[in-house]
Coordinates of C-alpha atoms in Angstrom, one line a residue:
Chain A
X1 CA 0.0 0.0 0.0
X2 CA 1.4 3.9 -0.6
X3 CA 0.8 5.0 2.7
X4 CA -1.5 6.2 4.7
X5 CA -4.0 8.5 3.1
X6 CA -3.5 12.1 2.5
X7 CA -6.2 15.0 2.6
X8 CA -5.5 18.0 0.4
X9 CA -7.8 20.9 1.3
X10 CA -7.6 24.1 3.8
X11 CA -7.3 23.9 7.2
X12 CA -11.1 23.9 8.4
X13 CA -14.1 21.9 7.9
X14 CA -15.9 22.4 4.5
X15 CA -16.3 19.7 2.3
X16 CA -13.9 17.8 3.7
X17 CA -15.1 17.1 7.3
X18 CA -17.4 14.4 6.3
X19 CA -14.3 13.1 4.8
X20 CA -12.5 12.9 7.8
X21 CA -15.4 11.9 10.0
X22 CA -15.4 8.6 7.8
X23 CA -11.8 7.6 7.5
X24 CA -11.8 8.5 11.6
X25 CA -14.7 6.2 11.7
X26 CA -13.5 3.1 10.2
X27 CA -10.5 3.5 12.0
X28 CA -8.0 4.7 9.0
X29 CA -4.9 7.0 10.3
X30 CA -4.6 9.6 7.4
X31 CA -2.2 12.8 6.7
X32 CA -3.1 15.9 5.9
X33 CA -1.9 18.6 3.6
X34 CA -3.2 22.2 4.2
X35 CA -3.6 24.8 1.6
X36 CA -2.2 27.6 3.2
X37 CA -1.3 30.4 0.8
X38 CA -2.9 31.4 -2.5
X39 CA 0.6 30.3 -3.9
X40 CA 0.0 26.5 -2.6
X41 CA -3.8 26.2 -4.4
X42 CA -1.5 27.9 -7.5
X43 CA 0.6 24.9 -7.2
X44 CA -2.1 22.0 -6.6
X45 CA -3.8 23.0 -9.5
X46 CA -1.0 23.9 -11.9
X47 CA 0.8 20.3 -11.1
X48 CA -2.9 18.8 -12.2
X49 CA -3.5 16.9 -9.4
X50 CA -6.9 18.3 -9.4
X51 CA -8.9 16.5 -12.0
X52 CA -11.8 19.7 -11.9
X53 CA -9.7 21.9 -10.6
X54 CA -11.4 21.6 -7.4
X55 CA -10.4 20.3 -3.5
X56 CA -11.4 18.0 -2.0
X57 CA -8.7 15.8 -3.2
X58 CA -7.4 12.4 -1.1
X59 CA -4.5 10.6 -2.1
X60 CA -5.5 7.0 -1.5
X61 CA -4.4 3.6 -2.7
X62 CA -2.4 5.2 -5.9
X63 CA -5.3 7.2 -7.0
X64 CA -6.0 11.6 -6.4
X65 CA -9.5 11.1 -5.9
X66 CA -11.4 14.2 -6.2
X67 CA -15.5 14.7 -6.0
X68 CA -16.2 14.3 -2.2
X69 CA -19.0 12.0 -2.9
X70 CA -16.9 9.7 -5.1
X71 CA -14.6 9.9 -2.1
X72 CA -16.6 9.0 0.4
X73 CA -18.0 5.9 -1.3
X74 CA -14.6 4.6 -2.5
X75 CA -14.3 4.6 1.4
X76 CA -17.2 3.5 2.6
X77 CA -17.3 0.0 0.2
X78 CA -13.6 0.0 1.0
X79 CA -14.1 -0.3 4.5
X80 CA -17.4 -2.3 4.6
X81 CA -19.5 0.6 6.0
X82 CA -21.8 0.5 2.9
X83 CA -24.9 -2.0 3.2
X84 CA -24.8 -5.4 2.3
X85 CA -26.3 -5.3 -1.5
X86 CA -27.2 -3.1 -3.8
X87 CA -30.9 -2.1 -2.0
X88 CA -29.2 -1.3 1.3
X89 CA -27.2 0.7 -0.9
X90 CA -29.8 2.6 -2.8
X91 CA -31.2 3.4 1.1
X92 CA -28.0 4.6 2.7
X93 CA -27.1 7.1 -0.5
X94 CA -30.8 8.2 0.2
X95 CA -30.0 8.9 3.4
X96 CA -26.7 10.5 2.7
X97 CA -28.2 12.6 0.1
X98 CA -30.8 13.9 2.1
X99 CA -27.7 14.5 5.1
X100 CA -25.8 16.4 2.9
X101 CA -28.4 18.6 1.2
X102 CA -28.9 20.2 4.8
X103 CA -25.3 20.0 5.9
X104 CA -24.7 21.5 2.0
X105 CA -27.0 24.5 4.1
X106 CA -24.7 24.8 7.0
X107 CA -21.3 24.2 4.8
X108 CA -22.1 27.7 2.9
X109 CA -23.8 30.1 5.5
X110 CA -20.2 31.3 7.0
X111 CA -20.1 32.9 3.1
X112 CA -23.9 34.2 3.2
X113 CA -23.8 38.1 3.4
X114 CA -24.3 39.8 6.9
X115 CA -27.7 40.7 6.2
X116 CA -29.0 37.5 4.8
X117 CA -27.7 35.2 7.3
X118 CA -30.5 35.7 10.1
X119 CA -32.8 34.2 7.5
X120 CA -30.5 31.3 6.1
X121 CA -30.3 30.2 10.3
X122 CA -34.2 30.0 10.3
X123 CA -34.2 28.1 7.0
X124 CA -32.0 26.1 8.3
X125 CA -33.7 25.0 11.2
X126 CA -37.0 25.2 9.8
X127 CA -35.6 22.5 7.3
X128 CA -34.0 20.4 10.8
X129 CA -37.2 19.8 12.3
X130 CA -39.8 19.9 9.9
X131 CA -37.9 18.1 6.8
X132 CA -35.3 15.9 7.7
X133 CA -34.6 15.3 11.5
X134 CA -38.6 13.8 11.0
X135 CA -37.0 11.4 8.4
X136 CA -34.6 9.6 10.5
X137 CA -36.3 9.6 14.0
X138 CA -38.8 7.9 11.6
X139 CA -36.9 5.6 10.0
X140 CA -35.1 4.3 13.7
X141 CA -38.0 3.7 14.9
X142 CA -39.5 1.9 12.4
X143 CA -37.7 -1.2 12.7
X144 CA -36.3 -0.4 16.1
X145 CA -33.1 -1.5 15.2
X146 CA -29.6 0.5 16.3
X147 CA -28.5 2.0 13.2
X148 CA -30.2 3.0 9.7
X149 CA -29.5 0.6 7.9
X150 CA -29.3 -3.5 7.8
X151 CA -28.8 -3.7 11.5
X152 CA -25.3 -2.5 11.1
X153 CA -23.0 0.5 11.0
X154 CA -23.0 2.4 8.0
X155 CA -21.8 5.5 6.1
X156 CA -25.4 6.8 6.7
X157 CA -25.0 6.5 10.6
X158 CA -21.6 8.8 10.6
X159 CA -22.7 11.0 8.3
X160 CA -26.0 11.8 10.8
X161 CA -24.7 11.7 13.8
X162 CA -22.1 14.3 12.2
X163 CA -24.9 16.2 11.0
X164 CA -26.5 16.1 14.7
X165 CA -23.3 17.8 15.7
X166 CA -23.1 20.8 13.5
X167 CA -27.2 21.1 14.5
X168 CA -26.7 21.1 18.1
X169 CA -23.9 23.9 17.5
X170 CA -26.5 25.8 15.9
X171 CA -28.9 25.3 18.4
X172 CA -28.8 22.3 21.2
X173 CA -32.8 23.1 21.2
X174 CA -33.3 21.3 17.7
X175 CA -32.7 18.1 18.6
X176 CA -35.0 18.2 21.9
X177 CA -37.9 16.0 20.1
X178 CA -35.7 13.7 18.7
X179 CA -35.1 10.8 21.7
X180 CA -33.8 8.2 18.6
X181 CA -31.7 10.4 17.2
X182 CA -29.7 11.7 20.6
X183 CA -30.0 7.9 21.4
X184 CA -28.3 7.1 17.7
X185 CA -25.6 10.1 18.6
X186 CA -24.6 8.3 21.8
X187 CA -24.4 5.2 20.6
X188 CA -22.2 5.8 17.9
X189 CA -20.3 8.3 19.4
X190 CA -19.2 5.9 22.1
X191 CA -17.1 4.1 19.5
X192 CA -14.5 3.4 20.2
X193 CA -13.0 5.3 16.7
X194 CA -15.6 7.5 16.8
X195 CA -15.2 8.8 20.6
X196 CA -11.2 9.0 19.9
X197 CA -12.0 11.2 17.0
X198 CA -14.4 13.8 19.0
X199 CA -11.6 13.9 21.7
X200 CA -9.4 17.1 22.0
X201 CA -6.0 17.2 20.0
X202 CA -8.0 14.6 16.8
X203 CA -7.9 15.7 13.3
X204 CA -11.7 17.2 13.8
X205 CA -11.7 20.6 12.8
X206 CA -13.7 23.4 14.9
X207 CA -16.4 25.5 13.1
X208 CA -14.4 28.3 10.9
X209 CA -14.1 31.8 12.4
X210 CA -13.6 34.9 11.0
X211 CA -9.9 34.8 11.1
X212 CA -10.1 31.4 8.9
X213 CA -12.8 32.7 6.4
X214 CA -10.5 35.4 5.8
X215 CA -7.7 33.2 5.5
X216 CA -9.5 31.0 3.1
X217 CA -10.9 34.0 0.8
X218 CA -7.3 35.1 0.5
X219 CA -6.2 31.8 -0.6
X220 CA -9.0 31.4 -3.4
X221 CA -9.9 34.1 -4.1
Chain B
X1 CA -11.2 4.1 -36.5
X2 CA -8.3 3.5 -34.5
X3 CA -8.8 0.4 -32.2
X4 CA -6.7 0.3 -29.5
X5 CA -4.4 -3.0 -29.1
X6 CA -5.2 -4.3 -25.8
X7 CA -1.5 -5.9 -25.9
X8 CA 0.5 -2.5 -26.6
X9 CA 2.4 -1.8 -23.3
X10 CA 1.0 1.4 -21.6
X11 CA 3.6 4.1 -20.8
X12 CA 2.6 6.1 -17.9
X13 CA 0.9 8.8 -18.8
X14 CA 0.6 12.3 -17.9
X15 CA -2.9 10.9 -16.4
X16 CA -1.6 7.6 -14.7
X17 CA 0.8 9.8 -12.9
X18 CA -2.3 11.8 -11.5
X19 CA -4.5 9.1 -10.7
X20 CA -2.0 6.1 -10.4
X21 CA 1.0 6.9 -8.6
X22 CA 2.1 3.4 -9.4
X23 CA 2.5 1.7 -12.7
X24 CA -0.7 0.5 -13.3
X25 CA -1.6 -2.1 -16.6
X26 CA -5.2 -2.0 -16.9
X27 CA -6.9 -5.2 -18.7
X28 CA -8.7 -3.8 -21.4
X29 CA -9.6 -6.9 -22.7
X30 CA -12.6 -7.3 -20.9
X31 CA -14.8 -8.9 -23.7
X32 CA -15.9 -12.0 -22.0
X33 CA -19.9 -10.9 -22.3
X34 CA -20.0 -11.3 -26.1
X35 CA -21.8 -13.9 -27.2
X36 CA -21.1 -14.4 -30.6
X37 CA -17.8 -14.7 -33.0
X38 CA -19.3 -12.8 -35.5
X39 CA -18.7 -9.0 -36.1
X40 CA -21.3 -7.2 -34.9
X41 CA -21.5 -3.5 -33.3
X42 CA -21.1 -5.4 -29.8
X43 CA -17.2 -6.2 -30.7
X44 CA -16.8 -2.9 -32.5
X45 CA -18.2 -1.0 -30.2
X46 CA -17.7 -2.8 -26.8
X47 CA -21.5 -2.8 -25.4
X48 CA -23.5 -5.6 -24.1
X49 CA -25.0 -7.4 -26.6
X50 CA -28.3 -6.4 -25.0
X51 CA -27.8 -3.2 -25.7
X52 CA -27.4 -3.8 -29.1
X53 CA -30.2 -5.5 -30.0
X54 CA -32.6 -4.2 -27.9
X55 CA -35.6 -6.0 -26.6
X56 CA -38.1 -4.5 -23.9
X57 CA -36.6 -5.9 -21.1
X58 CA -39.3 -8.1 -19.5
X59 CA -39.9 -7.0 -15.5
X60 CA -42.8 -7.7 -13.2
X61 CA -43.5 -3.8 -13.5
X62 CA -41.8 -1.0 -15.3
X63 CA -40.3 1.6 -13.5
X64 CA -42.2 4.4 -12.7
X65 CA -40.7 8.2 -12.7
X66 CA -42.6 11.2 -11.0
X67 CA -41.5 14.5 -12.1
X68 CA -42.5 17.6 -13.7
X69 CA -42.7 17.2 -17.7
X70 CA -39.2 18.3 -18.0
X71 CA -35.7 17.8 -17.9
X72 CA -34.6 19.3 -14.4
X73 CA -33.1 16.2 -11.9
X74 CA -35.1 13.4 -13.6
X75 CA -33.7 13.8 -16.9
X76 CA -29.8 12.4 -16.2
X77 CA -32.1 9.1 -15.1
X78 CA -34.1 9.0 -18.1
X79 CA -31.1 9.0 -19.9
X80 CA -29.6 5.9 -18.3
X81 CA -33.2 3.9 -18.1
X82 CA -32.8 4.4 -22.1
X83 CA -29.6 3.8 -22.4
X84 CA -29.4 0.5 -20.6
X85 CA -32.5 -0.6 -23.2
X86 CA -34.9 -0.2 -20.0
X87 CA -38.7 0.6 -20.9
X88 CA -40.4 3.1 -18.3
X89 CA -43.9 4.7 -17.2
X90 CA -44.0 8.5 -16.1
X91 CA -46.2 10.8 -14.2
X92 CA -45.8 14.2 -14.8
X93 CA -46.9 16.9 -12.0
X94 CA -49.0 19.1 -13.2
X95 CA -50.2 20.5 -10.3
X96 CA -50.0 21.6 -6.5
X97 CA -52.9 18.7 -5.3
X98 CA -50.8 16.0 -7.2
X99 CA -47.4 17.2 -5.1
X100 CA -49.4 17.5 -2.1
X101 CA -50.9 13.9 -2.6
X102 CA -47.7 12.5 -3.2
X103 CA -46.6 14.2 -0.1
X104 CA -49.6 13.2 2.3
X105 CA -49.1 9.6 0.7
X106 CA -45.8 9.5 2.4
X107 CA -44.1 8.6 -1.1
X108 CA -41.6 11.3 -1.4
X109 CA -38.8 10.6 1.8
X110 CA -37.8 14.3 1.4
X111 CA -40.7 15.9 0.2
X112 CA -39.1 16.1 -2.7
X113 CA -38.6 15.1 -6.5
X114 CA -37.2 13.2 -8.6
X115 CA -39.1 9.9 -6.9
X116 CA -38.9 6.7 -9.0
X117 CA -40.6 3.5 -8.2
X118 CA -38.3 0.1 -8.8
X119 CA -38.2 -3.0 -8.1
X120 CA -40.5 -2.5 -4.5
X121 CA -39.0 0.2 -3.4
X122 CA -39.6 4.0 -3.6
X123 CA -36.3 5.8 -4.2
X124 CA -35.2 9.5 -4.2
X125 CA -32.3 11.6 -4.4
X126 CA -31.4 11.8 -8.1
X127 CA -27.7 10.6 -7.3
X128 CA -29.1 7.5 -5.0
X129 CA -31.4 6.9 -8.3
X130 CA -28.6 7.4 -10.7
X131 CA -26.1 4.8 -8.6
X132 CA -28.6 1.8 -8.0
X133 CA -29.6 1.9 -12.0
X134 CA -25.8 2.2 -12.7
X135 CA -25.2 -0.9 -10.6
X136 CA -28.5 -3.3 -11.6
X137 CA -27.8 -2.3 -14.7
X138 CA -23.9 -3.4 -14.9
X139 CA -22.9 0.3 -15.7
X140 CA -20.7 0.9 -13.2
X141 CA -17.4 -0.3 -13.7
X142 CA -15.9 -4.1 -12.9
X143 CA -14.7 -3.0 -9.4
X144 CA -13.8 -0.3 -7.2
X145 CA -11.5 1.5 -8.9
X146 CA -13.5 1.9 -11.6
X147 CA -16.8 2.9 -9.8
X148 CA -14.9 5.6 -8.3
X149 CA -13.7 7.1 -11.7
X150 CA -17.1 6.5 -12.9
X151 CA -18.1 8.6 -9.9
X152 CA -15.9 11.2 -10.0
X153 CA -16.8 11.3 -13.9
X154 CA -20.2 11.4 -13.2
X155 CA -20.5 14.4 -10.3
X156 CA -18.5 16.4 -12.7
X157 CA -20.7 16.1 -15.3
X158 CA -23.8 16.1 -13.1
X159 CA -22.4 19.1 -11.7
X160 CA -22.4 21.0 -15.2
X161 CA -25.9 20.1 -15.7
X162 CA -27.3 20.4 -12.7
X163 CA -26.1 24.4 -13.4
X164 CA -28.0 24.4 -16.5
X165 CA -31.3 23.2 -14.7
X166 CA -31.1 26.0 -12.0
X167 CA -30.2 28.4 -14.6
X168 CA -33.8 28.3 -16.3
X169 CA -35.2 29.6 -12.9
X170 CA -33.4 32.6 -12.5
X171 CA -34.3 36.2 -13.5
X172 CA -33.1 36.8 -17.6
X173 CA -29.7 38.7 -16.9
X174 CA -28.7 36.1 -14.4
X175 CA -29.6 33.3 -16.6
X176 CA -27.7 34.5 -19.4
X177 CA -24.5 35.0 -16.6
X178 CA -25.2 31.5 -16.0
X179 CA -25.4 30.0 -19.1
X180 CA -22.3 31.8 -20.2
X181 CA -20.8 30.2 -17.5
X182 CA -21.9 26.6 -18.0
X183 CA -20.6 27.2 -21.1
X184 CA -17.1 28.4 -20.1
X185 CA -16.8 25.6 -17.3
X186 CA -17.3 22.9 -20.1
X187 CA -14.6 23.9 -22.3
X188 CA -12.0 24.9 -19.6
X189 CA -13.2 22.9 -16.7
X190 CA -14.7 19.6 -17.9
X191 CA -14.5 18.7 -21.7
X192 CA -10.2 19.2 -21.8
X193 CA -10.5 16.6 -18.9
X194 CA -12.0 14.1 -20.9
X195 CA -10.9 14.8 -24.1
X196 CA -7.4 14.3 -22.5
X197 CA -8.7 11.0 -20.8
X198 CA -9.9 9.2 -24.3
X199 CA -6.4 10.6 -25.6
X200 CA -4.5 8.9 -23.1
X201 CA -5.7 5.6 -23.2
X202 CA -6.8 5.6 -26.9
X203 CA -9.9 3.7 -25.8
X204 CA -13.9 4.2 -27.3
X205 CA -15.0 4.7 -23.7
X206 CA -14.1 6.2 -20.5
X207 CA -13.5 4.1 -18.2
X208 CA -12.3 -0.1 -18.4
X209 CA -13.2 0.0 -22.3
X210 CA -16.6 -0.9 -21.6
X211 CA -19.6 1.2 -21.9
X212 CA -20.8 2.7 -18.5
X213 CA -23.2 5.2 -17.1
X214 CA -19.6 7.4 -17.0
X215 CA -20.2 7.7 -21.2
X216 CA -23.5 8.3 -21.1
X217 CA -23.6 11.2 -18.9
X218 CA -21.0 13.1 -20.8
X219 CA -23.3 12.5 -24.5
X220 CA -26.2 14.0 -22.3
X221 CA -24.1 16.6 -21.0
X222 CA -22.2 17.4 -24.7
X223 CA -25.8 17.6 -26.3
X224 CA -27.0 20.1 -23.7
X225 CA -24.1 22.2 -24.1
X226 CA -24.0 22.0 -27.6
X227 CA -27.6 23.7 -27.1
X228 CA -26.2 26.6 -25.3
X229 CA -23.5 26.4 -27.9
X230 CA -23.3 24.7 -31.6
X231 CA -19.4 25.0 -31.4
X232 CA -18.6 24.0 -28.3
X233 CA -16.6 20.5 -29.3
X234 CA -14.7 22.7 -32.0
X235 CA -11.2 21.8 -30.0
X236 CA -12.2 18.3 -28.7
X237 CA -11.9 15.9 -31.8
X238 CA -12.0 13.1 -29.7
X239 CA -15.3 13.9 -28.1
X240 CA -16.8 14.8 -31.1
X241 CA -16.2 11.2 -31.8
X242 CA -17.1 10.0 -28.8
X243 CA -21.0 11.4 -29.5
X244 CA -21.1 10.0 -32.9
X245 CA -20.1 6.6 -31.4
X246 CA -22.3 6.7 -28.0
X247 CA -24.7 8.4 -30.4
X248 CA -25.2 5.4 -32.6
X249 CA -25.3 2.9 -29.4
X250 CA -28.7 1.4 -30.7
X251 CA -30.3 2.6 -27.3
X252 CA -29.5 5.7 -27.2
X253 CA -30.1 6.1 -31.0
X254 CA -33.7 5.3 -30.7
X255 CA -33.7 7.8 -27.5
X256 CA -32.3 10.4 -29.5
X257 CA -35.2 10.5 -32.2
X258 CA -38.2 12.5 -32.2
X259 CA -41.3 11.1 -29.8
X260 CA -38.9 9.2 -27.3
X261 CA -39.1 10.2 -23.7
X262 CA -36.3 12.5 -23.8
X263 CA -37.7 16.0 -22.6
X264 CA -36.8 19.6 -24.2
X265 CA -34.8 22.2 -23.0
X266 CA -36.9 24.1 -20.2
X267 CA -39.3 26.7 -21.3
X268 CA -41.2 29.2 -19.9
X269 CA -44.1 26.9 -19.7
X270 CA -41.9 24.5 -17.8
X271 CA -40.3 27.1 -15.3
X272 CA -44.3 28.5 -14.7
X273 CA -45.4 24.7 -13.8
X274 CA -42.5 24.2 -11.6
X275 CA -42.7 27.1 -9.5
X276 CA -46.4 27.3 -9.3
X277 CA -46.4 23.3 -8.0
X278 CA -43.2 24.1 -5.6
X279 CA -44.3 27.6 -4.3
X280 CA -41.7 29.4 -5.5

């Protein structure tokens, strides 16, 4: 094997969070390579190692994998944390969809203009409760089982419970009607990967401040 | 045209040097699905031989797409029902007490569309749609490495249309912004990419020489392009060859004529349907 993976993308959480939520998951050690300086994303993209021109890009197993979704499944089969067959499958990347159109919401509002952003927090949680957090509570207690899908630990399950994270940072209130889904957010945060990763000192990145967004406007431009 | 020896040693390429940092031979001789001896379009081309002569395929129940009369989300999975010789039903929204039945019914996990009924269950999300049909349908590479170029393939071309889609519902002078920008990411962002990709390895499709969904989301995405602008291929030789020959697939032939299921460009009619439905 090359090594252990390696992450290129900027030093905060963006696209690549749920990327590093994963490999923490299933237990993977990875590197990563920040993008510091408007003179590093020159580079990246002028050596083509970007296949759109675009981060996030993980060096994995001889390939420079870009397109987080293509990512994350080339993990997820990799490391057996993607159904059984091809209808658990088609449920989990349901799931995921549906996780990452609301964490897409979250992802962009540090670039939403000052005077929008009131509104884009009350969509956002307007879209929590009524829209998806329903879905899943929903879907656990249908079957009653411990995770989404199968009986067993899957991509869907990291992805939430990451989700549940960034909802509770916007406000610990949203999740108050949702007994399942705190129950699913203990349970897989007591992991033994998982609770290693939310620990102090990990590879998780904190939500960006102002001094970061700046940082990462610079370096894009 | 040029067929590519399977037997011709590989140099690295520019590209294997991206994507493989080790020497990496690639079996292109993957041909062990053709039936017959004789030459047919299935050796010359490299598809299934069900693709090439196709019958309805016979299933319990056809699928069954619910979506506006449009391209939008739904169309990328029309495409690939077509291409992979599969006959479906439709039922187009037409108006708010059809959403809202659909919605009371419990049938759409999100609340929204594209929603396709197959094989007993009720999917959405177009990319969960999109990946189950690529797999039943054995469109999606012969293992993991090539799902995940057919992936990253795929979201970059889904990206690119996905633009054009939201671009019909924006105010005129943002559209056109839009539009000119759809156009401009093709031919620096995403065409050169896989123009230099059939270059490299000299093969008739993009990924493991075998037809996969990865080939026909870049025809649908060249044809809508091309409708935004006629000379948009004008530097990418290869691809124009690439949509004659994915072009003449008999599948996608026969979707490509007049009174298939393939939907028009959004109009105004469309956008007025859409928004009136969605409340928008």
């Amino acid at each position: 094997m090359a090594g252990k993976p390696k992450l290129h993308y900027f030093n905060g959480r963006g696209r690549m969070e749920s990327i590093r939520w994963l490999l923490a998951a299933a237990g993977v050690e990875f590197e990563e390579k920040f993008i510091e300086t408007p003179e590093d994303w020159d580079k990246l993209r002028s050596d083509g190692h970007l296949m759109f021109q675009q981060v996030p890009m993980v060096e994995m197993d001889g390939m420079k994998m870009v397109q987080t979704r293509a990512i994350l499944n080339y993990i997820a089969t990799k490391y057996n944390l993607y159904g059984k067959d091809i209808k658990e499958k088609a449920l989990i990347d349901m799931y995921t969809e549906g996780i990452a159109d609301l964490n897409e919401m979250i992802i962009v509002l540090p670039l939403c203009p000052p005077d929008q952003k009131e509104a884009k927090i009350a969509l956002i949680k307007e879209r929590t409760t009524d829209r998806y957090l329903p879905v899943f509570e929903k879907v656990l207690k249908s079957h009653g089982q411990d995770y989404l899908v199968g009986n067993r630990l899957s991509k869907a399950d990291i992805h939430l419970v990451e989700l549940l994270y960034y909802v509770e940072e916007i406000d610990p209130s949203l999740l108050a009607n949702f007994p399942l889904l705190k129950a699913l957010k203990t349970r897989v945060s007591n992991l033994p990967t998982v609770k290693k990763f939310l620990q102090p000192g990990s590879q998780r990145k904190p939500p960006i401040n102002e001094k970061s967004l700046e940082q990462a406007k610079k370096i894009f431009r | 045209m040029e067929r590519f020896s399977p037997n011709q040693p590989s140099s690295l390429t520019l590209l294997d040097k991206i994507f493989f940092l080790q020497g990496h031979s690639q079996n292109h001789h993957n041909n062990s699905w053709i039936l017959s001896q004789n030459t047919r379009d299935s050796q010359i081309y490299g598809i299934p031989q069900y693709l090439e002569n196709p019958k309805p395929r016979v299933m319990a129940t056809k699928p069954k797409l619910f979506y506006f009369c449009g391209r939008g989300r739904m169309e990328s999975i029309r495409w690939l029902l077509a291409a992979a010789g599969v006959e479906f039903e439709e039922e187009f929204i037409e108006t708010t007490e059809q959403y809202e039945k659909l919605l009371k019914d419990g049938r759409l996990l999100f609340g929204q569309v594209p929603m396709v009924e197959i094989d007993g269950m009720v999917l959405t999300q177009t990319r969960a749609i999109l990946s189950y049909l690529a797999a039943k349908y054995d469109l999606y590479g012969k293992d993991l490495k090539e799902t995940v170029r057919i992936n990253m393939y795929t979201d970059g071309t889904l990206d690119l249309m996905l633009m054009i889609a939201v671009a019909a519902f924006k105010p005129p002078a943002e559209k056109e912004e839009s539009l000119a920008l759809v156009v401009k990411r093709a031919k620096t962002r995403y065409f050169p990419v896989f123009e230099k990709i059939l270059k490299d390895h000299g093969e008739d499709f993009l990924v493991g020489n075998k037809f996969s969904w990865a080939d026909i989301q870049l025809l649908e995405a060249i044809l809508m392009v091309e409708e935004l602008d006629a000379s948009v291929l004008s530097e990418f030789p290869l691809l124009k060859a690439f949509k004659t020959r994915i072009s003449n697939i008999p599948t996608i032939k026969k979707f490509l004529q007049p009174g298939s299921q393939r939907k028009p460009p959004p109009d105004s009619h469309y956008v007025e349907v859409v928004r009136s439905v969605l409340h928008f």
